[in-house]
């Protein structure tokens, strides 16, 4: 059996959480990530028959029964993942009842999965239905995206349109736009359900006055998606209070999307 601390999925999680912490997106215990693992790959690092303990998740995710995920821990800091992955991360497998998590590795000292597990599990289910290769759900508090929530209308069409105008690459990276939820109480099944509903059509969902959720096939793609939204929000926050002399027009946005062959939300443009 190989040492799980050398597993590529643990390495990726370490690098990503450290990177996000350094960007200032994940202060204190802010942010959480879940990563669906390949069962055969996981069996090279641990005995799938050895369950350390069972944890009630409080969320029903029957569609994921038997699936294992690497997840960040509740109350744990992204800043500390690299130094102590075994305490700050865990590998859980959703039991047949859909509501119990079987801990296979990690969460040393009695830890448990992120408090946002409902949003993560339900989002995985929604994204897998849209794209069977989706693996990652990422939640974070990117500074400029969050700032933009306070000064821009929290309307899907308007928010997406503004982001698309801010950098040429945006409409190519998230042609379906961004979903927007109003402020809601975090850590609940309600916000989990609402996020998953948005994830049926968007890979990025803004949690009003809180942060963002992103989904993707791997860590790079998911991080890149959120990073692109954050970059656009940064340009917006740097320019929103200044006279606007130039923009990317809707006709140009449409040309971009068509030239890159992406299926975009035409109804988010005025053509
Ligand atoms: O895990 O970010 O939304 C800490 C959070 C809660
Ligand atoms: Zn949060």
PDB file of C-alpha atoms and ligand atoms in Angstrom:
ATOM      1  CA  UNK A   1       0.000   0.000   0.000  1.00  0.00           C
ATOM      2  CA  UNK A   2       1.325   3.461  -0.947  1.00  0.00           C
ATOM      3  CA  UNK A   3       1.522   6.359   1.519  1.00  0.00           C
ATOM      4  CA  UNK A   4      -1.600   8.517   1.046  1.00  0.00           C
ATOM      5  CA  UNK A   5       0.415  11.622   1.940  1.00  0.00           C
ATOM      6  CA  UNK A   6       2.144  11.160  -1.436  1.00  0.00           C
ATOM      7  CA  UNK A   7      -1.124  10.720  -3.372  1.00  0.00           C
ATOM      8  CA  UNK A   8      -1.604  13.236  -6.217  1.00  0.00           C
ATOM      9  CA  UNK A   9      -5.092  14.138  -4.932  1.00  0.00           C
ATOM     10  CA  UNK A  10      -3.685  15.077  -1.497  1.00  0.00           C
ATOM     11  CA  UNK A  11      -0.865  17.028  -3.169  1.00  0.00           C
ATOM     12  CA  UNK A  12      -3.373  18.935  -5.316  1.00  0.00           C
ATOM     13  CA  UNK A  13      -5.496  19.760  -2.288  1.00  0.00           C
ATOM     14  CA  UNK A  14      -2.444  21.020  -0.392  1.00  0.00           C
ATOM     15  CA  UNK A  15      -1.294  23.215  -3.272  1.00  0.00           C
ATOM     16  CA  UNK A  16      -4.754  24.604  -3.971  1.00  0.00           C
ATOM     17  CA  UNK A  17      -5.647  25.485  -0.378  1.00  0.00           C
ATOM     18  CA  UNK A  18      -2.232  27.126   0.163  1.00  0.00           C
ATOM     19  CA  UNK A  19      -2.630  29.114  -3.031  1.00  0.00           C
ATOM     20  CA  UNK A  20      -6.129  30.275  -2.117  1.00  0.00           C
ATOM     21  CA  UNK A  21      -5.015  31.248   1.372  1.00  0.00           C
ATOM     22  CA  UNK A  22      -2.145  33.298  -0.077  1.00  0.00           C
ATOM     23  CA  UNK A  23      -4.544  35.072  -2.424  1.00  0.00           C
ATOM     24  CA  UNK A  24      -6.422  36.218   0.683  1.00  0.00           C
ATOM     25  CA  UNK A  25      -9.615  34.448  -0.297  1.00  0.00           C
ATOM     26  CA  UNK A  26      -9.773  32.044   2.650  1.00  0.00           C
ATOM     27  CA  UNK A  27      -9.255  33.838   5.920  1.00  0.00           C
ATOM     28  CA  UNK A  28      -9.524  31.832   9.146  1.00  0.00           C
ATOM     29  CA  UNK A  29     -11.753  28.797   8.411  1.00  0.00           C
ATOM     30  CA  UNK A  30     -13.224  30.384   5.271  1.00  0.00           C
ATOM     31  CA  UNK A  31     -13.679  28.170   2.234  1.00  0.00           C
ATOM     32  CA  UNK A  32     -14.073  24.456   1.681  1.00  0.00           C
ATOM     33  CA  UNK A  33     -13.317  22.005  -1.118  1.00  0.00           C
ATOM     34  CA  UNK A  34     -14.579  18.534  -1.971  1.00  0.00           C
ATOM     35  CA  UNK A  35     -12.952  16.276  -4.537  1.00  0.00           C
ATOM     36  CA  UNK A  36     -14.616  13.091  -5.838  1.00  0.00           C
ATOM     37  CA  UNK A  37     -12.032  10.315  -5.928  1.00  0.00           C
ATOM     38  CA  UNK A  38     -11.619   7.350  -8.201  1.00  0.00           C
ATOM     39  CA  UNK A  39     -12.255   4.210  -6.122  1.00  0.00           C
ATOM     40  CA  UNK A  40      -9.495   2.160  -7.808  1.00  0.00           C
ATOM     41  CA  UNK A  41      -6.936   4.909  -7.339  1.00  0.00           C
ATOM     42  CA  UNK A  42      -7.943   5.334  -3.680  1.00  0.00           C
ATOM     43  CA  UNK A  43      -7.522   1.575  -3.031  1.00  0.00           C
ATOM     44  CA  UNK A  44      -3.806   1.967  -3.791  1.00  0.00           C
ATOM     45  CA  UNK A  45      -3.507   4.192  -0.714  1.00  0.00           C
ATOM     46  CA  UNK A  46      -5.919   2.771   1.829  1.00  0.00           C
ATOM     47  CA  UNK A  47      -7.977  -0.289   2.673  1.00  0.00           C
ATOM     48  CA  UNK A  48     -11.556   0.565   1.655  1.00  0.00           C
ATOM     49  CA  UNK A  49     -12.836  -2.013   4.168  1.00  0.00           C
ATOM     50  CA  UNK A  50     -11.382  -0.128   7.132  1.00  0.00           C
ATOM     51  CA  UNK A  51     -13.808   2.509   8.381  1.00  0.00           C
ATOM     52  CA  UNK A  52     -12.297   4.664  11.160  1.00  0.00           C
ATOM     53  CA  UNK A  53     -15.654   6.050  12.296  1.00  0.00           C
ATOM     54  CA  UNK A  54     -19.074   6.952  10.975  1.00  0.00           C
ATOM     55  CA  UNK A  55     -20.261  10.565  10.822  1.00  0.00           C
ATOM     56  CA  UNK A  56     -23.870  11.674  10.401  1.00  0.00           C
ATOM     57  CA  UNK A  57     -23.870  14.294   7.654  1.00  0.00           C
ATOM     58  CA  UNK A  58     -27.418  15.592   8.127  1.00  0.00           C
ATOM     59  CA  UNK A  59     -27.857  15.605   4.381  1.00  0.00           C
ATOM     60  CA  UNK A  60     -29.299  12.967   2.091  1.00  0.00           C
ATOM     61  CA  UNK A  61     -27.096  12.194  -0.902  1.00  0.00           C
ATOM     62  CA  UNK A  62     -28.190   8.751  -2.017  1.00  0.00           C
ATOM     63  CA  UNK A  63     -26.931   9.377  -5.566  1.00  0.00           C
ATOM     64  CA  UNK A  64     -23.383   9.444  -4.161  1.00  0.00           C
ATOM     65  CA  UNK A  65     -23.652   6.198  -2.143  1.00  0.00           C
ATOM     66  CA  UNK A  66     -20.373   4.296  -2.383  1.00  0.00           C
ATOM     67  CA  UNK A  67     -18.471   7.334  -3.712  1.00  0.00           C
ATOM     68  CA  UNK A  68     -15.419   8.613  -1.841  1.00  0.00           C
ATOM     69  CA  UNK A  69     -14.454  12.258  -1.518  1.00  0.00           C
ATOM     70  CA  UNK A  70     -11.465  14.130  -0.182  1.00  0.00           C
ATOM     71  CA  UNK A  71     -12.904  17.060   1.795  1.00  0.00           C
ATOM     72  CA  UNK A  72     -11.636  19.925   3.915  1.00  0.00           C
ATOM     73  CA  UNK A  73     -12.582  19.869   7.591  1.00  0.00           C
ATOM     74  CA  UNK A  74     -15.161  21.859   9.522  1.00  0.00           C
ATOM     75  CA  UNK A  75     -13.568  24.790  11.366  1.00  0.00           C
ATOM     76  CA  UNK A  76     -10.174  24.027   9.811  1.00  0.00           C
ATOM     77  CA  UNK A  77      -7.977  26.666   8.221  1.00  0.00           C
ATOM     78  CA  UNK A  78      -6.757  26.442   4.590  1.00  0.00           C
ATOM     79  CA  UNK A  79      -3.545  27.990   5.918  1.00  0.00           C
ATOM     80  CA  UNK A  80      -2.811  24.806   7.913  1.00  0.00           C
ATOM     81  CA  UNK A  81      -3.600  22.108   5.326  1.00  0.00           C
ATOM     82  CA  UNK A  82      -0.071  21.775   3.929  1.00  0.00           C
ATOM     83  CA  UNK A  83       1.559  21.364   7.351  1.00  0.00           C
ATOM     84  CA  UNK A  84      -0.999  18.899   8.673  1.00  0.00           C
ATOM     85  CA  UNK A  85      -3.170  17.317   5.981  1.00  0.00           C
ATOM     86  CA  UNK A  86      -4.198  14.427   8.213  1.00  0.00           C
ATOM     87  CA  UNK A  87      -5.936  16.754  10.687  1.00  0.00           C
ATOM     88  CA  UNK A  88      -7.343  19.289   8.257  1.00  0.00           C
ATOM     89  CA  UNK A  89      -8.516  16.921   5.506  1.00  0.00           C
ATOM     90  CA  UNK A  90     -10.460  13.674   5.429  1.00  0.00           C
ATOM     91  CA  UNK A  91     -11.471  10.992   2.967  1.00  0.00           C
ATOM     92  CA  UNK A  92     -15.114  10.079   3.441  1.00  0.00           C
ATOM     93  CA  UNK A  93     -17.303   7.579   1.626  1.00  0.00           C
ATOM     94  CA  UNK A  94     -21.060   8.088   1.462  1.00  0.00           C
ATOM     95  CA  UNK A  95     -22.736   4.992   2.933  1.00  0.00           C
ATOM     96  CA  UNK A  96     -25.656   3.178   1.313  1.00  0.00           C
ATOM     97  CA  UNK A  97     -28.172   5.113   3.430  1.00  0.00           C
ATOM     98  CA  UNK A  98     -26.956   8.306   1.711  1.00  0.00           C
ATOM     99  CA  UNK A  99     -26.713  10.205   5.003  1.00  0.00           C
ATOM    100  CA  UNK A 100     -23.728   8.631   6.775  1.00  0.00           C
ATOM    101  CA  UNK A 101     -20.135   9.466   5.926  1.00  0.00           C
ATOM    102  CA  UNK A 102     -17.670   6.631   6.521  1.00  0.00           C
ATOM    103  CA  UNK A 103     -14.340   8.144   7.471  1.00  0.00           C
ATOM    104  CA  UNK A 104     -11.540   6.262   5.682  1.00  0.00           C
ATOM    105  CA  UNK A 105      -8.669   8.618   6.434  1.00  0.00           C
ATOM    106  CA  UNK A 106      -7.895  11.946   8.126  1.00  0.00           C
ATOM    107  CA  UNK A 107      -9.787  14.253  10.488  1.00  0.00           C
ATOM    108  CA  UNK A 108      -7.413  13.200  13.231  1.00  0.00           C
ATOM    109  CA  UNK A 109      -8.431  14.355  16.679  1.00  0.00           C
ATOM    110  CA  UNK A 110     -12.165  14.024  16.059  1.00  0.00           C
ATOM    111  CA  UNK A 111     -12.664  16.393  13.137  1.00  0.00           C
ATOM    112  CA  UNK A 112     -15.546  16.254  10.700  1.00  0.00           C
ATOM    113  CA  UNK A 113     -16.250  17.338   7.126  1.00  0.00           C
ATOM    114  CA  UNK A 114     -16.935  20.972   6.256  1.00  0.00           C
ATOM    115  CA  UNK A 115     -20.109  22.535   7.615  1.00  0.00           C
ATOM    116  CA  UNK A 116     -21.017  23.214   3.991  1.00  0.00           C
ATOM    117  CA  UNK A 117     -21.246  19.504   3.167  1.00  0.00           C
ATOM    118  CA  UNK A 118     -24.942  19.813   2.161  1.00  0.00           C
ATOM    119  CA  UNK A 119     -24.090  22.362  -0.557  1.00  0.00           C
ATOM    120  CA  UNK A 120     -21.107  20.271  -1.661  1.00  0.00           C
ATOM    121  CA  UNK A 121     -22.868  16.916  -1.913  1.00  0.00           C
ATOM    122  CA  UNK A 122     -25.973  18.345  -3.562  1.00  0.00           C
ATOM    123  CA  UNK A 123     -23.844  20.353  -5.983  1.00  0.00           C
ATOM    124  CA  UNK A 124     -21.860  17.226  -6.910  1.00  0.00           C
ATOM    125  CA  UNK A 125     -25.127  15.453  -7.689  1.00  0.00           C
ATOM    126  CA  UNK A 126     -26.345  18.374  -9.835  1.00  0.00           C
ATOM    127  CA  UNK A 127     -23.061  18.784 -11.697  1.00  0.00           C
ATOM    128  CA  UNK A 128     -22.626  15.036 -12.307  1.00  0.00           C
ATOM    129  CA  UNK A 129     -26.043  15.045 -13.973  1.00  0.00           C
ATOM    130  CA  UNK A 130     -24.873  17.902 -16.230  1.00  0.00           C
ATOM    131  CA  UNK A 131     -21.320  16.571 -16.730  1.00  0.00           C
ATOM    132  CA  UNK A 132     -20.412  13.022 -15.634  1.00  0.00           C
ATOM    133  CA  UNK A 133     -16.752  14.074 -15.446  1.00  0.00           C
ATOM    134  CA  UNK A 134     -17.272  16.770 -12.813  1.00  0.00           C
ATOM    135  CA  UNK A 135     -15.101  16.073  -9.768  1.00  0.00           C
ATOM    136  CA  UNK A 136     -14.535  19.243  -7.779  1.00  0.00           C
ATOM    137  CA  UNK A 137     -16.763  21.626  -5.821  1.00  0.00           C
ATOM    138  CA  UNK A 138     -14.955  24.650  -4.390  1.00  0.00           C
ATOM    139  CA  UNK A 139     -16.260  27.332  -2.053  1.00  0.00           C
ATOM    140  CA  UNK A 140     -14.252  30.448  -1.259  1.00  0.00           C
ATOM    141  CA  UNK A 141     -14.506  34.150  -0.335  1.00  0.00           C
ATOM    142  CA  UNK A 142     -12.660  35.965  -3.154  1.00  0.00           C
ATOM    143  CA  UNK A 143     -12.167  39.569  -2.120  1.00  0.00           C
ATOM    144  CA  UNK A 144     -13.211  41.558  -5.186  1.00  0.00           C
ATOM    145  CA  UNK A 145     -16.112  39.287  -6.076  1.00  0.00           C
ATOM    146  CA  UNK A 146     -17.399  39.788  -2.567  1.00  0.00           C
ATOM    147  CA  UNK A 147     -16.839  43.564  -2.727  1.00  0.00           C
ATOM    148  CA  UNK A 148     -18.753  43.682  -5.999  1.00  0.00           C
ATOM    149  CA  UNK A 149     -21.759  42.081  -4.266  1.00  0.00           C
ATOM    150  CA  UNK A 150     -22.209  45.288  -2.262  1.00  0.00           C
ATOM    151  CA  UNK A 151     -22.151  47.767  -5.122  1.00  0.00           C
ATOM    152  CA  UNK A 152     -23.646  45.835  -8.033  1.00  0.00           C
ATOM    153  CA  UNK A 153     -27.182  44.533  -8.457  1.00  0.00           C
ATOM    154  CA  UNK A 154     -27.394  40.873  -7.456  1.00  0.00           C
ATOM    155  CA  UNK A 155     -29.114  39.905 -10.654  1.00  0.00           C
ATOM    156  CA  UNK A 156     -27.846  36.962 -12.719  1.00  0.00           C
ATOM    157  CA  UNK A 157     -28.111  38.644 -16.082  1.00  0.00           C
ATOM    158  CA  UNK A 158     -26.715  42.005 -14.978  1.00  0.00           C
ATOM    159  CA  UNK A 159     -23.943  40.520 -12.821  1.00  0.00           C
ATOM    160  CA  UNK A 160     -22.845  38.143 -15.589  1.00  0.00           C
ATOM    161  CA  UNK A 161     -22.958  40.898 -18.199  1.00  0.00           C
ATOM    162  CA  UNK A 162     -20.737  43.177 -16.127  1.00  0.00           C
ATOM    163  CA  UNK A 163     -18.212  40.370 -15.547  1.00  0.00           C
ATOM    164  CA  UNK A 164     -18.163  39.490 -19.257  1.00  0.00           C
ATOM    165  CA  UNK A 165     -17.418  43.139 -20.123  1.00  0.00           C
ATOM    166  CA  UNK A 166     -14.425  43.295 -17.769  1.00  0.00           C
ATOM    167  CA  UNK A 167     -12.036  40.850 -19.490  1.00  0.00           C
ATOM    168  CA  UNK A 168     -12.094  39.473 -23.003  1.00  0.00           C
ATOM    169  CA  UNK A 169     -11.650  35.873 -21.820  1.00  0.00           C
ATOM    170  CA  UNK A 170     -14.678  35.842 -19.496  1.00  0.00           C
ATOM    171  CA  UNK A 171     -17.418  34.863 -21.928  1.00  0.00           C
ATOM    172  CA  UNK A 172     -15.191  32.055 -23.183  1.00  0.00           C
ATOM    173  CA  UNK A 173     -14.392  30.739 -19.683  1.00  0.00           C
ATOM    174  CA  UNK A 174     -17.945  30.946 -18.298  1.00  0.00           C
ATOM    175  CA  UNK A 175     -20.246  31.230 -21.322  1.00  0.00           C
ATOM    176  CA  UNK A 176     -23.230  29.986 -19.304  1.00  0.00           C
ATOM    177  CA  UNK A 177     -22.795  32.990 -16.968  1.00  0.00           C
ATOM    178  CA  UNK A 178     -22.864  32.997 -13.183  1.00  0.00           C
ATOM    179  CA  UNK A 179     -25.788  32.020 -10.982  1.00  0.00           C
ATOM    180  CA  UNK A 180     -26.605  34.392  -8.139  1.00  0.00           C
ATOM    181  CA  UNK A 181     -28.261  33.595  -4.815  1.00  0.00           C
ATOM    182  CA  UNK A 182     -29.404  36.262  -2.352  1.00  0.00           C
ATOM    183  CA  UNK A 183     -27.933  36.284   1.144  1.00  0.00           C
ATOM    184  CA  UNK A 184     -28.957  33.055   2.870  1.00  0.00           C
ATOM    185  CA  UNK A 185     -27.966  31.328   6.083  1.00  0.00           C
ATOM    186  CA  UNK A 186     -24.861  29.237   5.343  1.00  0.00           C
ATOM    187  CA  UNK A 187     -24.288  25.648   6.450  1.00  0.00           C
ATOM    188  CA  UNK A 188     -27.945  24.705   5.977  1.00  0.00           C
ATOM    189  CA  UNK A 189     -29.743  22.231   3.749  1.00  0.00           C
ATOM    190  CA  UNK A 190     -31.735  25.163   2.300  1.00  0.00           C
ATOM    191  CA  UNK A 191     -28.665  26.922   0.911  1.00  0.00           C
ATOM    192  CA  UNK A 192     -27.406  23.502  -0.216  1.00  0.00           C
ATOM    193  CA  UNK A 193     -30.594  22.856  -2.189  1.00  0.00           C
ATOM    194  CA  UNK A 194     -30.598  26.374  -3.657  1.00  0.00           C
ATOM    195  CA  UNK A 195     -26.933  26.080  -4.708  1.00  0.00           C
ATOM    196  CA  UNK A 196     -27.494  22.697  -6.335  1.00  0.00           C
ATOM    197  CA  UNK A 197     -30.509  24.037  -8.238  1.00  0.00           C
ATOM    198  CA  UNK A 198     -28.308  26.790  -9.692  1.00  0.00           C
ATOM    199  CA  UNK A 199     -25.556  24.239 -10.407  1.00  0.00           C
ATOM    200  CA  UNK A 200     -27.935  22.525 -12.839  1.00  0.00           C
ATOM    201  CA  UNK A 201     -27.189  25.365 -15.267  1.00  0.00           C
ATOM    202  CA  UNK A 202     -24.131  27.223 -13.916  1.00  0.00           C
ATOM    203  CA  UNK A 203     -20.646  26.133 -12.813  1.00  0.00           C
ATOM    204  CA  UNK A 204     -20.255  29.333 -10.798  1.00  0.00           C
ATOM    205  CA  UNK A 205     -22.768  30.377  -8.156  1.00  0.00           C
ATOM    206  CA  UNK A 206     -22.435  33.598  -6.164  1.00  0.00           C
ATOM    207  CA  UNK A 207     -23.612  33.409  -2.570  1.00  0.00           C
ATOM    208  CA  UNK A 208     -24.749  36.986  -1.968  1.00  0.00           C
ATOM    209  CA  UNK A 209     -22.541  38.852   0.540  1.00  0.00           C
ATOM    210  CA  UNK A 210     -20.695  35.620   1.359  1.00  0.00           C
ATOM    211  CA  UNK A 211     -18.617  34.167  -1.463  1.00  0.00           C
ATOM    212  CA  UNK A 212     -18.711  31.879  -4.432  1.00  0.00           C
ATOM    213  CA  UNK A 213     -19.111  28.225  -5.394  1.00  0.00           C
ATOM    214  CA  UNK A 214     -17.343  26.759  -8.399  1.00  0.00           C
ATOM    215  CA  UNK A 215     -17.470  23.348 -10.062  1.00  0.00           C
ATOM    216  CA  UNK A 216     -15.169  21.589 -12.486  1.00  0.00           C
ATOM    217  CA  UNK A 217     -13.517  18.430 -13.729  1.00  0.00           C
ATOM    218  CA  UNK A 218     -10.304  18.996 -11.803  1.00  0.00           C
ATOM    219  CA  UNK A 219      -8.706  21.362  -9.332  1.00  0.00           C
ATOM    220  CA  UNK A 220      -7.042  23.528 -12.007  1.00  0.00           C
ATOM    221  CA  UNK A 221     -10.205  24.001 -14.019  1.00  0.00           C
ATOM    222  CA  UNK A 222     -12.308  24.850 -10.963  1.00  0.00           C
ATOM    223  CA  UNK A 223      -9.747  27.207  -9.490  1.00  0.00           C
ATOM    224  CA  UNK A 224      -9.224  28.814 -12.929  1.00  0.00           C
ATOM    225  CA  UNK A 225     -12.929  29.416 -13.259  1.00  0.00           C
ATOM    226  CA  UNK A 226     -13.205  31.223  -9.912  1.00  0.00           C
ATOM    227  CA  UNK A 227      -9.931  33.042 -10.575  1.00  0.00           C
ATOM    228  CA  UNK A 228     -11.336  34.409 -13.833  1.00  0.00           C
ATOM    229  CA  UNK A 229     -14.520  35.641 -12.133  1.00  0.00           C
ATOM    230  CA  UNK A 230     -12.399  37.231  -9.402  1.00  0.00           C
ATOM    231  CA  UNK A 231     -10.132  38.945 -11.940  1.00  0.00           C
ATOM    232  CA  UNK A 232     -13.150  40.453 -13.704  1.00  0.00           C
ATOM    233  CA  UNK A 233     -14.606  41.581 -10.368  1.00  0.00           C
ATOM    234  CA  UNK A 234     -11.258  43.181  -9.526  1.00  0.00           C
ATOM    235  CA  UNK A 235     -11.266  45.167 -12.778  1.00  0.00           C
ATOM    236  CA  UNK A 236     -14.825  46.215 -12.022  1.00  0.00           C
ATOM    237  CA  UNK A 237     -13.926  47.363  -8.512  1.00  0.00           C
ATOM    238  CA  UNK A 238     -10.918  49.274  -9.860  1.00  0.00           C
ATOM    239  CA  UNK A 239     -13.027  51.108 -12.428  1.00  0.00           C
ATOM    240  CA  UNK A 240     -16.642  51.296 -11.187  1.00  0.00           C
ATOM    241  CA  UNK A 241     -16.156  54.743  -9.625  1.00  0.00           C
ATOM    242  CA  UNK A 242     -14.324  56.193 -12.654  1.00  0.00           C
ATOM    243  CA  UNK A 243     -15.757  57.597 -15.889  1.00  0.00           C
ATOM    244  CA  UNK A 244     -16.200  54.710 -18.327  1.00  0.00           C
ATOM    245  CA  UNK A 245     -14.729  55.535 -21.738  1.00  0.00           C
ATOM    246  CA  UNK A 246     -14.538  52.088 -23.324  1.00  0.00           C
ATOM    247  CA  UNK A 247     -16.205  48.711 -23.131  1.00  0.00           C
ATOM    248  CA  UNK A 248     -16.506  45.394 -24.918  1.00  0.00           C
ATOM    249  CA  UNK A 249     -19.804  45.653 -26.776  1.00  0.00           C
ATOM    250  CA  UNK A 250     -22.448  42.941 -26.837  1.00  0.00           C
ATOM    251  CA  UNK A 251     -21.772  42.404 -30.540  1.00  0.00           C
ATOM    252  CA  UNK A 252     -18.089  41.848 -29.727  1.00  0.00           C
ATOM    253  CA  UNK A 253     -18.965  39.457 -26.878  1.00  0.00           C
ATOM    254  CA  UNK A 254     -21.122  37.457 -29.280  1.00  0.00           C
ATOM    255  CA  UNK A 255     -18.306  37.391 -31.853  1.00  0.00           C
ATOM    256  CA  UNK A 256     -15.918  36.111 -29.209  1.00  0.00           C
ATOM    257  CA  UNK A 257     -18.239  33.334 -28.058  1.00  0.00           C
ATOM    258  CA  UNK A 258     -18.955  32.302 -31.625  1.00  0.00           C
ATOM    259  CA  UNK A 259     -15.312  32.365 -32.648  1.00  0.00           C
ATOM    260  CA  UNK A 260     -14.389  30.124 -29.686  1.00  0.00           C
ATOM    261  CA  UNK A 261     -17.380  27.888 -30.366  1.00  0.00           C
ATOM    262  CA  UNK A 262     -18.865  28.123 -26.858  1.00  0.00           C
ATOM    263  CA  UNK A 263     -22.560  27.821 -26.088  1.00  0.00           C
ATOM    264  CA  UNK A 264     -23.370  31.068 -24.324  1.00  0.00           C
ATOM    265  CA  UNK A 265     -26.384  32.685 -22.695  1.00  0.00           C
ATOM    266  CA  UNK A 266     -27.604  34.785 -25.619  1.00  0.00           C
ATOM    267  CA  UNK A 267     -30.394  36.156 -23.415  1.00  0.00           C
ATOM    268  CA  UNK A 268     -27.725  37.755 -21.173  1.00  0.00           C
ATOM    269  CA  UNK A 269     -26.767  40.036 -24.104  1.00  0.00           C
ATOM    270  CA  UNK A 270     -28.808  42.731 -25.863  1.00  0.00           C
ATOM    271  CA  UNK A 271     -28.174  41.942 -29.517  1.00  0.00           C
TER     272      UNK A 271
HETATM  273  O1  LIG B   1     -16.209  26.774   6.061  1.00  0.00           O
HETATM  274  O2  LIG B   1     -16.674  29.318   4.354  1.00  0.00           O
HETATM  275  O3  LIG B   1     -19.294  29.070   4.431  1.00  0.00           O
HETATM  276  C1  LIG B   1     -16.292  28.106   6.296  1.00  0.00           C
HETATM  277  C2  LIG B   1     -17.153  28.764   5.299  1.00  0.00           C
HETATM  278  C3  LIG B   1     -18.592  28.675   5.523  1.00  0.00           C
HETATM  279 ZN1  LIG B   2     -18.020  30.550   3.254  1.00  0.00          ZN
END
